[in-house]
PDB file of C-alpha atoms in Angstrom:
ATOM      1  CA  UNK A 840     -47.753-104.904  16.418  1.00  0.00           C
ATOM      2  CA  UNK A 841     -49.139-103.427  19.618  1.00  0.00           C
ATOM      3  CA  UNK A 842     -50.546-105.596  22.355  1.00  0.00           C
ATOM      4  CA  UNK A 843     -54.267-105.020  22.957  1.00  0.00           C
ATOM      5  CA  UNK A 844     -55.025-103.326  26.243  1.00  0.00           C
ATOM      6  CA  UNK A 845     -57.052-105.623  28.463  1.00  0.00           C
ATOM      7  CA  UNK A 846     -60.513-104.381  29.326  1.00  0.00           C
ATOM      8  CA  UNK A 847     -60.510-102.647  32.669  1.00  0.00           C
ATOM      9  CA  UNK A 848     -63.149-103.353  35.280  1.00  0.00           C
ATOM     10  CA  UNK A 849     -65.973-100.873  35.049  1.00  0.00           C
ATOM     11  CA  UNK A 850     -66.255 -98.230  37.748  1.00  0.00           C
ATOM     12  CA  UNK A 851     -69.995 -98.061  37.104  1.00  0.00           C
ATOM     13  CA  UNK A 852     -71.565 -99.440  40.317  1.00  0.00           C
ATOM     14  CA  UNK A 853     -74.580-100.643  38.322  1.00  0.00           C
ATOM     15  CA  UNK A 854     -72.525-102.705  35.870  1.00  0.00           C
ATOM     16  CA  UNK A 855     -72.535-105.925  37.971  1.00  0.00           C
ATOM     17  CA  UNK A 856     -76.336-105.964  37.814  1.00  0.00           C
ATOM     18  CA  UNK A 857     -76.093-106.509  34.070  1.00  0.00           C
ATOM     19  CA  UNK A 858     -74.391-109.837  34.725  1.00  0.00           C
ATOM     20  CA  UNK A 859     -76.985-111.333  37.069  1.00  0.00           C
ATOM     21  CA  UNK A 860     -78.587-114.619  35.934  1.00  0.00           C
ATOM     22  CA  UNK A 861     -81.092-114.009  33.161  1.00  0.00           C
ATOM     23  CA  UNK A 862     -80.315-110.298  32.841  1.00  0.00           C
ATOM     24  CA  UNK A 863     -77.959-110.451  29.813  1.00  0.00           C
ATOM     25  CA  UNK A 864     -80.609-112.431  27.935  1.00  0.00           C
ATOM     26  CA  UNK A 865     -83.341-109.979  28.968  1.00  0.00           C
ATOM     27  CA  UNK A 866     -81.198-107.059  27.823  1.00  0.00           C
ATOM     28  CA  UNK A 867     -80.448-108.723  24.484  1.00  0.00           C
ATOM     29  CA  UNK A 868     -84.105-109.651  23.891  1.00  0.00           C
ATOM     30  CA  UNK A 869     -85.256-106.116  24.672  1.00  0.00           C
ATOM     31  CA  UNK A 870     -82.563-104.610  22.455  1.00  0.00           C
ATOM     32  CA  UNK A 871     -83.583-106.790  19.510  1.00  0.00           C
ATOM     33  CA  UNK A 872     -87.248-105.932  19.973  1.00  0.00           C
ATOM     34  CA  UNK A 873     -86.554-102.196  20.137  1.00  0.00           C
ATOM     35  CA  UNK A 874     -84.281-102.335  17.097  1.00  0.00           C
ATOM     36  CA  UNK A 875     -86.972-104.114  15.061  1.00  0.00           C
ATOM     37  CA  UNK A 876     -89.484-101.406  15.965  1.00  0.00           C
ATOM     38  CA  UNK A 877     -87.088 -98.632  14.973  1.00  0.00           C
ATOM     39  CA  UNK A 878     -86.590-100.376  11.655  1.00  0.00           C
ATOM     40  CA  UNK A 879     -90.307-100.395  10.858  1.00  0.00           C
ATOM     41  CA  UNK A 880     -91.200 -98.660   7.604  1.00  0.00           C
ATOM     42  CA  UNK A 881     -93.647 -96.295   9.322  1.00  0.00           C
ATOM     43  CA  UNK A 882     -90.837 -94.862  11.447  1.00  0.00           C
ATOM     44  CA  UNK A 883     -89.275 -93.271   8.364  1.00  0.00           C
ATOM     45  CA  UNK A 884     -92.020 -90.688   7.936  1.00  0.00           C
ATOM     46  CA  UNK A 885     -94.351 -90.854  10.919  1.00  0.00           C
ATOM     47  CA  UNK A 886     -92.029 -91.247  13.887  1.00  0.00           C
ATOM     48  CA  UNK A 887     -93.442 -88.168  15.630  1.00  0.00           C
ATOM     49  CA  UNK A 888     -96.937 -89.672  15.503  1.00  0.00           C
ATOM     50  CA  UNK A 889     -95.671 -92.942  16.986  1.00  0.00           C
ATOM     51  CA  UNK A 890     -93.958 -90.983  19.777  1.00  0.00           C
ATOM     52  CA  UNK A 891     -97.174 -89.106  20.524  1.00  0.00           C
ATOM     53  CA  UNK A 892     -99.223 -92.301  20.562  1.00  0.00           C
ATOM     54  CA  UNK A 893     -96.660 -93.986  22.815  1.00  0.00           C
ATOM     55  CA  UNK A 894     -96.913 -91.120  25.305  1.00  0.00           C
ATOM     56  CA  UNK A 895    -100.709 -91.342  25.304  1.00  0.00           C
ATOM     57  CA  UNK A 896    -100.870 -95.112  25.707  1.00  0.00           C
ATOM     58  CA  UNK A 897     -98.108 -95.094  28.290  1.00  0.00           C
ATOM     59  CA  UNK A 898     -99.916 -92.433  30.308  1.00  0.00           C
ATOM     60  CA  UNK A 899    -103.173 -94.373  30.203  1.00  0.00           C
ATOM     61  CA  UNK A 900    -101.398 -97.505  31.457  1.00  0.00           C
ATOM     62  CA  UNK A 901     -99.480 -95.638  34.167  1.00  0.00           C
ATOM     63  CA  UNK A 902    -102.732 -94.143  35.453  1.00  0.00           C
ATOM     64  CA  UNK A 903    -104.330 -97.608  35.383  1.00  0.00           C
ATOM     65  CA  UNK A 904    -101.611 -98.813  37.754  1.00  0.00           C
ATOM     66  CA  UNK A 905    -102.729 -96.000  40.081  1.00  0.00           C
ATOM     67  CA  UNK A 906    -106.359 -97.210  40.148  1.00  0.00           C
ATOM     68  CA  UNK A 907    -107.530 -94.963  37.296  1.00  0.00           C
ATOM     69  CA  UNK A 908    -108.105 -97.549  34.577  1.00  0.00           C
ATOM     70  CA  UNK A 909    -109.837 -95.680  31.759  1.00  0.00           C
ATOM     71  CA  UNK A 910    -110.401 -96.949  28.213  1.00  0.00           C
ATOM     72  CA  UNK A 911    -107.897 -95.534  25.748  1.00  0.00           C
ATOM     73  CA  UNK A 912    -110.550 -93.744  23.708  1.00  0.00           C
ATOM     74  CA  UNK A 913    -111.892 -92.048  26.833  1.00  0.00           C
ATOM     75  CA  UNK A 914    -108.402 -90.753  27.620  1.00  0.00           C
ATOM     76  CA  UNK A 915    -108.033 -89.591  24.017  1.00  0.00           C
ATOM     77  CA  UNK A 916    -111.425 -87.855  23.967  1.00  0.00           C
ATOM     78  CA  UNK A 917    -111.457 -86.268  27.416  1.00  0.00           C
ATOM     79  CA  UNK A 918    -110.416 -82.641  27.869  1.00  0.00           C
ATOM     80  CA  UNK A 919    -111.413 -82.017  31.513  1.00  0.00           C
ATOM     81  CA  UNK A 920    -109.244 -83.845  34.046  1.00  0.00           C
ATOM     82  CA  UNK A 921    -110.054 -81.916  37.194  1.00  0.00           C
ATOM     83  CA  UNK A 922    -113.435 -83.345  38.165  1.00  0.00           C
ATOM     84  CA  UNK A 923    -112.552 -86.273  40.471  1.00  0.00           C
ATOM     85  CA  UNK A 924    -109.512 -88.187  41.804  1.00  0.00           C
ATOM     86  CA  UNK A 925    -109.408 -90.654  38.896  1.00  0.00           C
ATOM     87  CA  UNK A 926    -109.612 -87.866  36.328  1.00  0.00           C
ATOM     88  CA  UNK A 927    -106.850 -85.933  38.104  1.00  0.00           C
ATOM     89  CA  UNK A 928    -104.631 -89.028  38.087  1.00  0.00           C
ATOM     90  CA  UNK A 929    -105.173 -89.557  34.356  1.00  0.00           C
ATOM     91  CA  UNK A 930    -104.534 -85.875  33.693  1.00  0.00           C
ATOM     92  CA  UNK A 931    -101.351 -86.007  35.756  1.00  0.00           C
ATOM     93  CA  UNK A 932    -100.094 -89.041  33.841  1.00  0.00           C
ATOM     94  CA  UNK A 933    -100.761 -87.295  30.536  1.00  0.00           C
ATOM     95  CA  UNK A 934     -98.926 -84.142  31.613  1.00  0.00           C
ATOM     96  CA  UNK A 935     -95.949 -86.126  32.888  1.00  0.00           C
ATOM     97  CA  UNK A 936     -95.534 -88.172  29.722  1.00  0.00           C
ATOM     98  CA  UNK A 937     -96.091 -85.186  27.441  1.00  0.00           C
ATOM     99  CA  UNK A 938     -93.201 -83.269  29.011  1.00  0.00           C
ATOM    100  CA  UNK A 939     -90.816 -86.116  29.919  1.00  0.00           C
ATOM    101  CA  UNK A 940     -88.933 -85.997  26.629  1.00  0.00           C
ATOM    102  CA  UNK A 941     -88.342 -82.251  26.988  1.00  0.00           C
ATOM    103  CA  UNK A 942     -86.511 -82.672  30.307  1.00  0.00           C
ATOM    104  CA  UNK A 943     -83.599 -84.668  28.958  1.00  0.00           C
ATOM    105  CA  UNK A 944     -81.046 -81.850  29.055  1.00  0.00           C
ATOM    106  CA  UNK A 945     -81.796 -81.059  32.689  1.00  0.00           C
ATOM    107  CA  UNK A 946     -81.864 -84.764  33.618  1.00  0.00           C
ATOM    108  CA  UNK A 947     -78.230 -85.222  32.610  1.00  0.00           C
ATOM    109  CA  UNK A 948     -76.956 -82.808  35.245  1.00  0.00           C
ATOM    110  CA  UNK A 949     -79.817 -82.365  37.744  1.00  0.00           C
ATOM    111  CA  UNK A 950     -82.066 -85.428  38.121  1.00  0.00           C
ATOM    112  CA  UNK A 951     -83.595 -84.088  41.335  1.00  0.00           C
ATOM    113  CA  UNK A 952     -84.826 -80.990  39.518  1.00  0.00           C
ATOM    114  CA  UNK A 953     -86.475 -83.184  36.909  1.00  0.00           C
ATOM    115  CA  UNK A 954     -88.097 -85.420  39.534  1.00  0.00           C
ATOM    116  CA  UNK A 955     -89.514 -82.332  41.243  1.00  0.00           C
ATOM    117  CA  UNK A 956     -90.867 -81.092  37.917  1.00  0.00           C
ATOM    118  CA  UNK A 957     -92.409 -84.475  37.137  1.00  0.00           C
ATOM    119  CA  UNK A 958     -94.106 -84.510  40.533  1.00  0.00           C
ATOM    120  CA  UNK A 959     -95.459 -81.012  40.005  1.00  0.00           C
ATOM    121  CA  UNK A 960     -96.893 -82.105  36.666  1.00  0.00           C
ATOM    122  CA  UNK A 961     -98.382 -85.247  38.215  1.00  0.00           C
ATOM    123  CA  UNK A 962    -100.081 -83.367  41.056  1.00  0.00           C
ATOM    124  CA  UNK A 963    -101.054 -80.119  39.398  1.00  0.00           C
ATOM    125  CA  UNK A 964    -100.484 -76.599  40.642  1.00  0.00           C
ATOM    126  CA  UNK A 965    -103.210 -76.719  43.292  1.00  0.00           C
ATOM    127  CA  UNK A 966    -101.431 -79.304  45.476  1.00  0.00           C
ATOM    128  CA  UNK A 967     -99.338 -77.752  48.264  1.00  0.00           C
ATOM    129  CA  UNK A 968     -97.064 -80.833  48.362  1.00  0.00           C
ATOM    130  CA  UNK A 969     -96.383 -80.798  44.611  1.00  0.00           C
ATOM    131  CA  UNK A 970     -92.738 -80.764  43.613  1.00  0.00           C
ATOM    132  CA  UNK A 971     -91.248 -81.602  47.011  1.00  0.00           C
ATOM    133  CA  UNK A 972     -90.388 -84.861  48.810  1.00  0.00           C
ATOM    134  CA  UNK A 973     -92.581 -85.949  51.700  1.00  0.00           C
ATOM    135  CA  UNK A 974     -91.642 -84.585  55.102  1.00  0.00           C
ATOM    136  CA  UNK A 975     -91.088 -86.283  58.439  1.00  0.00           C
ATOM    137  CA  UNK A 976     -94.325 -87.851  59.606  1.00  0.00           C
ATOM    138  CA  UNK A 977     -95.897 -87.516  56.151  1.00  0.00           C
ATOM    139  CA  UNK A 978     -96.863 -91.017  54.963  1.00  0.00           C
ATOM    140  CA  UNK A 979     -96.884 -91.963  51.284  1.00  0.00           C
ATOM    141  CA  UNK A 980    -100.047 -93.053  49.535  1.00  0.00           C
ATOM    142  CA  UNK A 981    -100.611 -96.671  48.585  1.00  0.00           C
ATOM    143  CA  UNK A 982     -98.315 -97.866  45.810  1.00  0.00           C
ATOM    144  CA  UNK A 983    -101.003 -99.731  43.883  1.00  0.00           C
ATOM    145  CA  UNK A 984    -104.716 -99.465  43.391  1.00  0.00           C
ATOM    146  CA  UNK A 985    -106.954-102.247  42.214  1.00  0.00           C
ATOM    147  CA  UNK A 986    -105.332-105.429  41.005  1.00  0.00           C
ATOM    148  CA  UNK A 987    -105.050-105.790  37.241  1.00  0.00           C
ATOM    149  CA  UNK A 988    -104.935-109.169  35.477  1.00  0.00           C
ATOM    150  CA  UNK A 989    -101.679-110.942  36.235  1.00  0.00           C
ATOM    151  CA  UNK A 990     -99.330-112.630  33.771  1.00  0.00           C
ATOM    152  CA  UNK A 991     -95.769-113.664  34.472  1.00  0.00           C
ATOM    153  CA  UNK A 992     -94.653-113.980  30.867  1.00  0.00           C
ATOM    154  CA  UNK A 993     -95.479-112.368  27.557  1.00  0.00           C
ATOM    155  CA  UNK A 994     -94.613-115.485  25.571  1.00  0.00           C
ATOM    156  CA  UNK A 995     -97.410-117.655  24.104  1.00  0.00           C
ATOM    157  CA  UNK A 996     -97.863-121.046  25.704  1.00  0.00           C
ATOM    158  CA  UNK A 997     -96.255-123.918  23.801  1.00  0.00           C
ATOM    159  CA  UNK A 998     -97.523-127.333  24.991  1.00  0.00           C
ATOM    160  CA  UNK A 999     -94.285-128.988  23.875  1.00  0.00           C
ATOM    161  CA  UNK A1000     -92.043-126.479  25.650  1.00  0.00           C
ATOM    162  CA  UNK A1001     -90.545-126.939  29.067  1.00  0.00           C
ATOM    163  CA  UNK A1002     -92.676-125.379  31.808  1.00  0.00           C
ATOM    164  CA  UNK A1003     -91.318-122.033  32.978  1.00  0.00           C
ATOM    165  CA  UNK A1004     -89.242-121.972  36.136  1.00  0.00           C
ATOM    166  CA  UNK A1005     -91.203-120.997  39.253  1.00  0.00           C
ATOM    167  CA  UNK A1006     -91.155-117.269  39.887  1.00  0.00           C
ATOM    168  CA  UNK A1007     -89.680-116.479  43.322  1.00  0.00           C
ATOM    169  CA  UNK A1008     -92.062-114.721  45.679  1.00  0.00           C
ATOM    170  CA  UNK A1009     -91.034-111.560  47.521  1.00  0.00           C
ATOM    171  CA  UNK A1010     -92.803-109.407  50.067  1.00  0.00           C
ATOM    172  CA  UNK A1011     -93.061-105.696  49.314  1.00  0.00           C
ATOM    173  CA  UNK A1012     -91.568-103.930  52.320  1.00  0.00           C
ATOM    174  CA  UNK A1013     -92.981-100.624  53.596  1.00  0.00           C
ATOM    175  CA  UNK A1014     -91.290 -97.462  52.289  1.00  0.00           C
ATOM    176  CA  UNK A1015     -88.570 -95.966  54.511  1.00  0.00           C
ATOM    177  CA  UNK A1016     -89.135 -92.926  56.700  1.00  0.00           C
ATOM    178  CA  UNK A1017     -89.035 -89.561  54.971  1.00  0.00           C
ATOM    179  CA  UNK A1018     -85.494 -88.655  56.074  1.00  0.00           C
ATOM    180  CA  UNK A1019     -84.065 -91.939  54.791  1.00  0.00           C
ATOM    181  CA  UNK A1020     -86.059 -91.660  51.568  1.00  0.00           C
ATOM    182  CA  UNK A1021     -84.663 -88.168  50.897  1.00  0.00           C
ATOM    183  CA  UNK A1022     -81.092 -89.305  51.634  1.00  0.00           C
ATOM    184  CA  UNK A1023     -81.399 -92.255  49.265  1.00  0.00           C
ATOM    185  CA  UNK A1024     -83.023 -90.051  46.643  1.00  0.00           C
ATOM    186  CA  UNK A1025     -80.014 -87.728  46.788  1.00  0.00           C
ATOM    187  CA  UNK A1026     -77.698 -90.726  46.459  1.00  0.00           C
ATOM    188  CA  UNK A1027     -79.596 -91.893  43.375  1.00  0.00           C
ATOM    189  CA  UNK A1028     -79.361 -88.415  41.846  1.00  0.00           C
ATOM    190  CA  UNK A1029     -75.603 -88.320  42.488  1.00  0.00           C
ATOM    191  CA  UNK A1030     -75.198 -91.702  40.818  1.00  0.00           C
ATOM    192  CA  UNK A1031     -77.194 -90.602  37.772  1.00  0.00           C
ATOM    193  CA  UNK A1032     -75.462 -87.242  37.418  1.00  0.00           C
ATOM    194  CA  UNK A1033     -72.143 -89.087  37.475  1.00  0.00           C
ATOM    195  CA  UNK A1034     -73.131 -90.991  34.337  1.00  0.00           C
ATOM    196  CA  UNK A1035     -73.027 -87.796  32.265  1.00  0.00           C
ATOM    197  CA  UNK A1036     -70.036 -86.645  30.273  1.00  0.00           C
ATOM    198  CA  UNK A1037     -67.557 -88.676  28.281  1.00  0.00           C
ATOM    199  CA  UNK A1038     -66.640 -92.208  29.234  1.00  0.00           C
ATOM    200  CA  UNK A1039     -63.799 -94.465  28.233  1.00  0.00           C
ATOM    201  CA  UNK A1040     -65.139 -96.176  25.073  1.00  0.00           C
ATOM    202  CA  UNK A1041     -63.637 -99.467  26.276  1.00  0.00           C
ATOM    203  CA  UNK A1042     -65.295 -99.208  29.648  1.00  0.00           C
ATOM    204  CA  UNK A1043     -68.065-101.700  30.309  1.00  0.00           C
ATOM    205  CA  UNK A1044     -71.060 -99.905  31.793  1.00  0.00           C
ATOM    206  CA  UNK A1045     -74.531-100.992  32.840  1.00  0.00           C
ATOM    207  CA  UNK A1046     -77.003-101.490  29.968  1.00  0.00           C
ATOM    208  CA  UNK A1047     -79.787 -98.946  29.562  1.00  0.00           C
ATOM    209  CA  UNK A1048     -82.427-101.455  30.657  1.00  0.00           C
ATOM    210  CA  UNK A1049     -80.569-102.017  33.935  1.00  0.00           C
ATOM    211  CA  UNK A1050     -80.183 -98.298  34.660  1.00  0.00           C
ATOM    212  CA  UNK A1051     -83.857 -97.649  33.878  1.00  0.00           C
ATOM    213  CA  UNK A1052     -84.952-100.558  36.078  1.00  0.00           C
ATOM    214  CA  UNK A1053     -82.845 -99.315  38.997  1.00  0.00           C
ATOM    215  CA  UNK A1054     -84.240 -95.777  38.762  1.00  0.00           C
ATOM    216  CA  UNK A1055     -87.784 -97.101  38.500  1.00  0.00           C
ATOM    217  CA  UNK A1056     -87.317 -99.616  41.315  1.00  0.00           C
ATOM    218  CA  UNK A1057     -85.609 -97.180  43.673  1.00  0.00           C
ATOM    219  CA  UNK A1058     -88.308 -94.535  43.273  1.00  0.00           C
ATOM    220  CA  UNK A1059     -91.072 -97.093  43.739  1.00  0.00           C
ATOM    221  CA  UNK A1060     -89.339 -98.483  46.831  1.00  0.00           C
ATOM    222  CA  UNK A1061     -88.634 -95.096  48.400  1.00  0.00           C
ATOM    223  CA  UNK A1062     -92.021 -93.532  47.597  1.00  0.00           C
ATOM    224  CA  UNK A1063     -90.299 -90.151  48.016  1.00  0.00           C
ATOM    225  CA  UNK A1064     -93.468 -88.134  47.472  1.00  0.00           C
ATOM    226  CA  UNK A1065     -96.667 -88.164  49.476  1.00  0.00           C
ATOM    227  CA  UNK A1066     -98.611 -89.154  46.376  1.00  0.00           C
ATOM    228  CA  UNK A1067     -98.067 -90.015  42.706  1.00  0.00           C
ATOM    229  CA  UNK A1068     -94.576 -91.442  43.220  1.00  0.00           C
ATOM    230  CA  UNK A1069     -95.600 -94.199  40.802  1.00  0.00           C
ATOM    231  CA  UNK A1070     -96.351 -91.759  37.983  1.00  0.00           C
ATOM    232  CA  UNK A1071     -92.978 -90.114  38.595  1.00  0.00           C
ATOM    233  CA  UNK A1072     -91.095 -93.427  38.766  1.00  0.00           C
ATOM    234  CA  UNK A1073     -92.472 -94.685  35.467  1.00  0.00           C
ATOM    235  CA  UNK A1074     -91.846 -91.342  33.746  1.00  0.00           C
ATOM    236  CA  UNK A1075     -88.278 -91.364  35.083  1.00  0.00           C
ATOM    237  CA  UNK A1076     -87.792 -94.821  33.594  1.00  0.00           C
ATOM    238  CA  UNK A1077     -88.984 -93.421  30.247  1.00  0.00           C
ATOM    239  CA  UNK A1078     -86.444 -90.576  30.504  1.00  0.00           C
ATOM    240  CA  UNK A1079     -83.595 -92.965  31.318  1.00  0.00           C
ATOM    241  CA  UNK A1080     -84.350 -95.111  28.270  1.00  0.00           C
ATOM    242  CA  UNK A1081     -84.167 -91.946  26.151  1.00  0.00           C
ATOM    243  CA  UNK A1082     -81.027 -90.623  27.845  1.00  0.00           C
ATOM    244  CA  UNK A1083     -79.197 -93.952  27.671  1.00  0.00           C
ATOM    245  CA  UNK A1084     -79.920 -94.249  23.956  1.00  0.00           C
ATOM    246  CA  UNK A1085     -82.115 -97.334  24.027  1.00  0.00           C
ATOM    247  CA  UNK A1086     -85.329 -95.546  23.053  1.00  0.00           C
ATOM    248  CA  UNK A1087     -84.197 -92.090  21.884  1.00  0.00           C
ATOM    249  CA  UNK A1088     -87.547 -91.206  20.292  1.00  0.00           C
ATOM    250  CA  UNK A1089     -89.666 -92.504  23.202  1.00  0.00           C
ATOM    251  CA  UNK A1090     -91.725 -94.922  21.131  1.00  0.00           C
ATOM    252  CA  UNK A1091     -91.663 -97.912  23.527  1.00  0.00           C
ATOM    253  CA  UNK A1092     -94.345 -97.478  26.245  1.00  0.00           C
ATOM    254  CA  UNK A1093     -93.014 -99.649  29.070  1.00  0.00           C
ATOM    255  CA  UNK A1094     -96.005 -98.651  31.169  1.00  0.00           C
ATOM    256  CA  UNK A1095     -98.288-100.600  28.824  1.00  0.00           C
ATOM    257  CA  UNK A1096     -96.258-103.739  29.452  1.00  0.00           C
ATOM    258  CA  UNK A1097     -96.300-103.223  33.223  1.00  0.00           C
ATOM    259  CA  UNK A1098    -100.081-102.917  33.193  1.00  0.00           C
ATOM    260  CA  UNK A1099    -100.442-105.952  30.936  1.00  0.00           C
ATOM    261  CA  UNK A1100     -98.229-108.088  33.157  1.00  0.00           C
ATOM    262  CA  UNK A1101    -100.459-107.114  36.073  1.00  0.00           C
ATOM    263  CA  UNK A1102    -100.180-105.510  39.480  1.00  0.00           C
ATOM    264  CA  UNK A1103     -99.483-108.770  41.307  1.00  0.00           C
ATOM    265  CA  UNK A1104     -96.424-109.461  39.154  1.00  0.00           C
ATOM    266  CA  UNK A1105     -95.375-105.806  39.421  1.00  0.00           C
ATOM    267  CA  UNK A1106     -95.642-105.891  43.209  1.00  0.00           C
ATOM    268  CA  UNK A1107     -93.742-109.166  43.482  1.00  0.00           C
ATOM    269  CA  UNK A1108     -90.924-108.059  41.176  1.00  0.00           C
ATOM    270  CA  UNK A1109     -90.662-104.763  43.033  1.00  0.00           C
ATOM    271  CA  UNK A1110     -90.393-106.735  46.264  1.00  0.00           C
ATOM    272  CA  UNK A1111     -87.473-108.522  44.651  1.00  0.00           C
ATOM    273  CA  UNK A1112     -85.778-105.195  43.987  1.00  0.00           C
ATOM    274  CA  UNK A1113     -86.398-104.018  47.544  1.00  0.00           C
ATOM    275  CA  UNK A1114     -84.857-107.241  48.896  1.00  0.00           C
ATOM    276  CA  UNK A1115     -81.484-106.259  47.468  1.00  0.00           C
ATOM    277  CA  UNK A1116     -80.663-109.902  46.765  1.00  0.00           C
ATOM    278  CA  UNK A1117     -79.166-111.086  43.485  1.00  0.00           C
ATOM    279  CA  UNK A1118     -82.239-113.223  42.819  1.00  0.00           C
ATOM    280  CA  UNK A1119     -84.620-110.358  43.571  1.00  0.00           C
ATOM    281  CA  UNK A1120     -82.728-107.808  41.522  1.00  0.00           C
ATOM    282  CA  UNK A1121     -82.590-110.197  38.570  1.00  0.00           C
ATOM    283  CA  UNK A1122     -86.345-110.779  38.831  1.00  0.00           C
ATOM    284  CA  UNK A1123     -87.027-107.037  38.813  1.00  0.00           C
ATOM    285  CA  UNK A1124     -84.773-106.262  35.862  1.00  0.00           C
ATOM    286  CA  UNK A1125     -86.124-109.138  33.780  1.00  0.00           C
ATOM    287  CA  UNK A1126     -89.669-108.044  34.650  1.00  0.00           C
ATOM    288  CA  UNK A1127     -88.871-104.565  33.324  1.00  0.00           C
ATOM    289  CA  UNK A1128     -87.404-106.197  30.215  1.00  0.00           C
ATOM    290  CA  UNK A1129     -90.598-108.170  29.643  1.00  0.00           C
ATOM    291  CA  UNK A1130     -92.646-104.990  30.088  1.00  0.00           C
ATOM    292  CA  UNK A1131     -90.465-103.171  27.566  1.00  0.00           C
ATOM    293  CA  UNK A1132     -90.969-105.917  24.986  1.00  0.00           C
ATOM    294  CA  UNK A1133     -94.726-105.698  25.492  1.00  0.00           C
ATOM    295  CA  UNK A1134     -94.501-101.935  25.038  1.00  0.00           C
ATOM    296  CA  UNK A1135     -92.651-102.547  21.786  1.00  0.00           C
ATOM    297  CA  UNK A1136     -95.409-104.917  20.716  1.00  0.00           C
ATOM    298  CA  UNK A1137     -97.985-102.181  21.423  1.00  0.00           C
ATOM    299  CA  UNK A1138     -96.160 -99.626  19.287  1.00  0.00           C
ATOM    300  CA  UNK A1139     -95.559-102.194  16.554  1.00  0.00           C
ATOM    301  CA  UNK A1140     -99.332-102.656  16.369  1.00  0.00           C
ATOM    302  CA  UNK A1141     -99.692 -98.865  16.115  1.00  0.00           C
ATOM    303  CA  UNK A1142     -97.204 -98.805  13.239  1.00  0.00           C
ATOM    304  CA  UNK A1143     -99.033-101.619  11.478  1.00  0.00           C
ATOM    305  CA  UNK A1144    -102.327 -99.770  11.817  1.00  0.00           C
ATOM    306  CA  UNK A1145    -100.764 -96.606  10.406  1.00  0.00           C
ATOM    307  CA  UNK A1146     -99.345 -98.601   7.498  1.00  0.00           C
ATOM    308  CA  UNK A1147    -102.798 -99.982   6.719  1.00  0.00           C
ATOM    309  CA  UNK A1148    -104.263 -96.480   6.877  1.00  0.00           C
ATOM    310  CA  UNK A1149    -106.302 -97.269   9.965  1.00  0.00           C
ATOM    311  CA  UNK A1150    -104.671 -94.665  12.236  1.00  0.00           C
TER     312      UNK A1150
END
């Protein structure tokens, strides 16, 4: 009888983040929620419709986080998105989400090319800065627009339950200068490209939720583009969840959860990521996990409506 080979330490630099306090539970909760959605009866025959609706609702929510908070039916009805800044933001979010799933093959070997494409889609062809990182002396736009309603948990209140632990408060630091942002962006792309190809099946690697949260958090922290870095960051998170196999059909609109949790909570959790501390990183990853579960809840409601013949 052969002796089992002990598990080797992972060479994935993101793997330790999956072991931070609260992160394994957040990963497991998100995985269960996603699996339940994929098992819904509607997914057997109408998965493409759920994917399309997820892209639409995710785009609406992503635009809302950029101070373009339109009702869903207005986004669905509208055909002209070039009339004013809000309309252009909504149109950019729609274009980004519509094409994100088609960029998977390129993402695996050239993330920077995909990020440039996403930025071009977000800005439109008439923007001279579209598709390129900001240059020296070129400041980024504000990360958030108007403040949306804030919630720190998506769980219903239970009077008999223990009160939730206080959420640590973090300041959101200013983005780095353009040269540093570009250098860190290249480092992120190198890290992501290195995740492609075959891996040792016994190797422990970072969960998909962790990888997606890091990509999202790094892009939001760097603000690598002069404008619309937020639209790009949230679309990149969507691509990572597809690429890492957690949401292969793109039916879980994380952006909806981020908007529902509110800009204050988003800003605070992002400040945790930017701090680089174990506590801050754990807060950010668990925040992304909560947003993903809320996105699952949104698509579950869509599936239920389709099952009842209401959509």
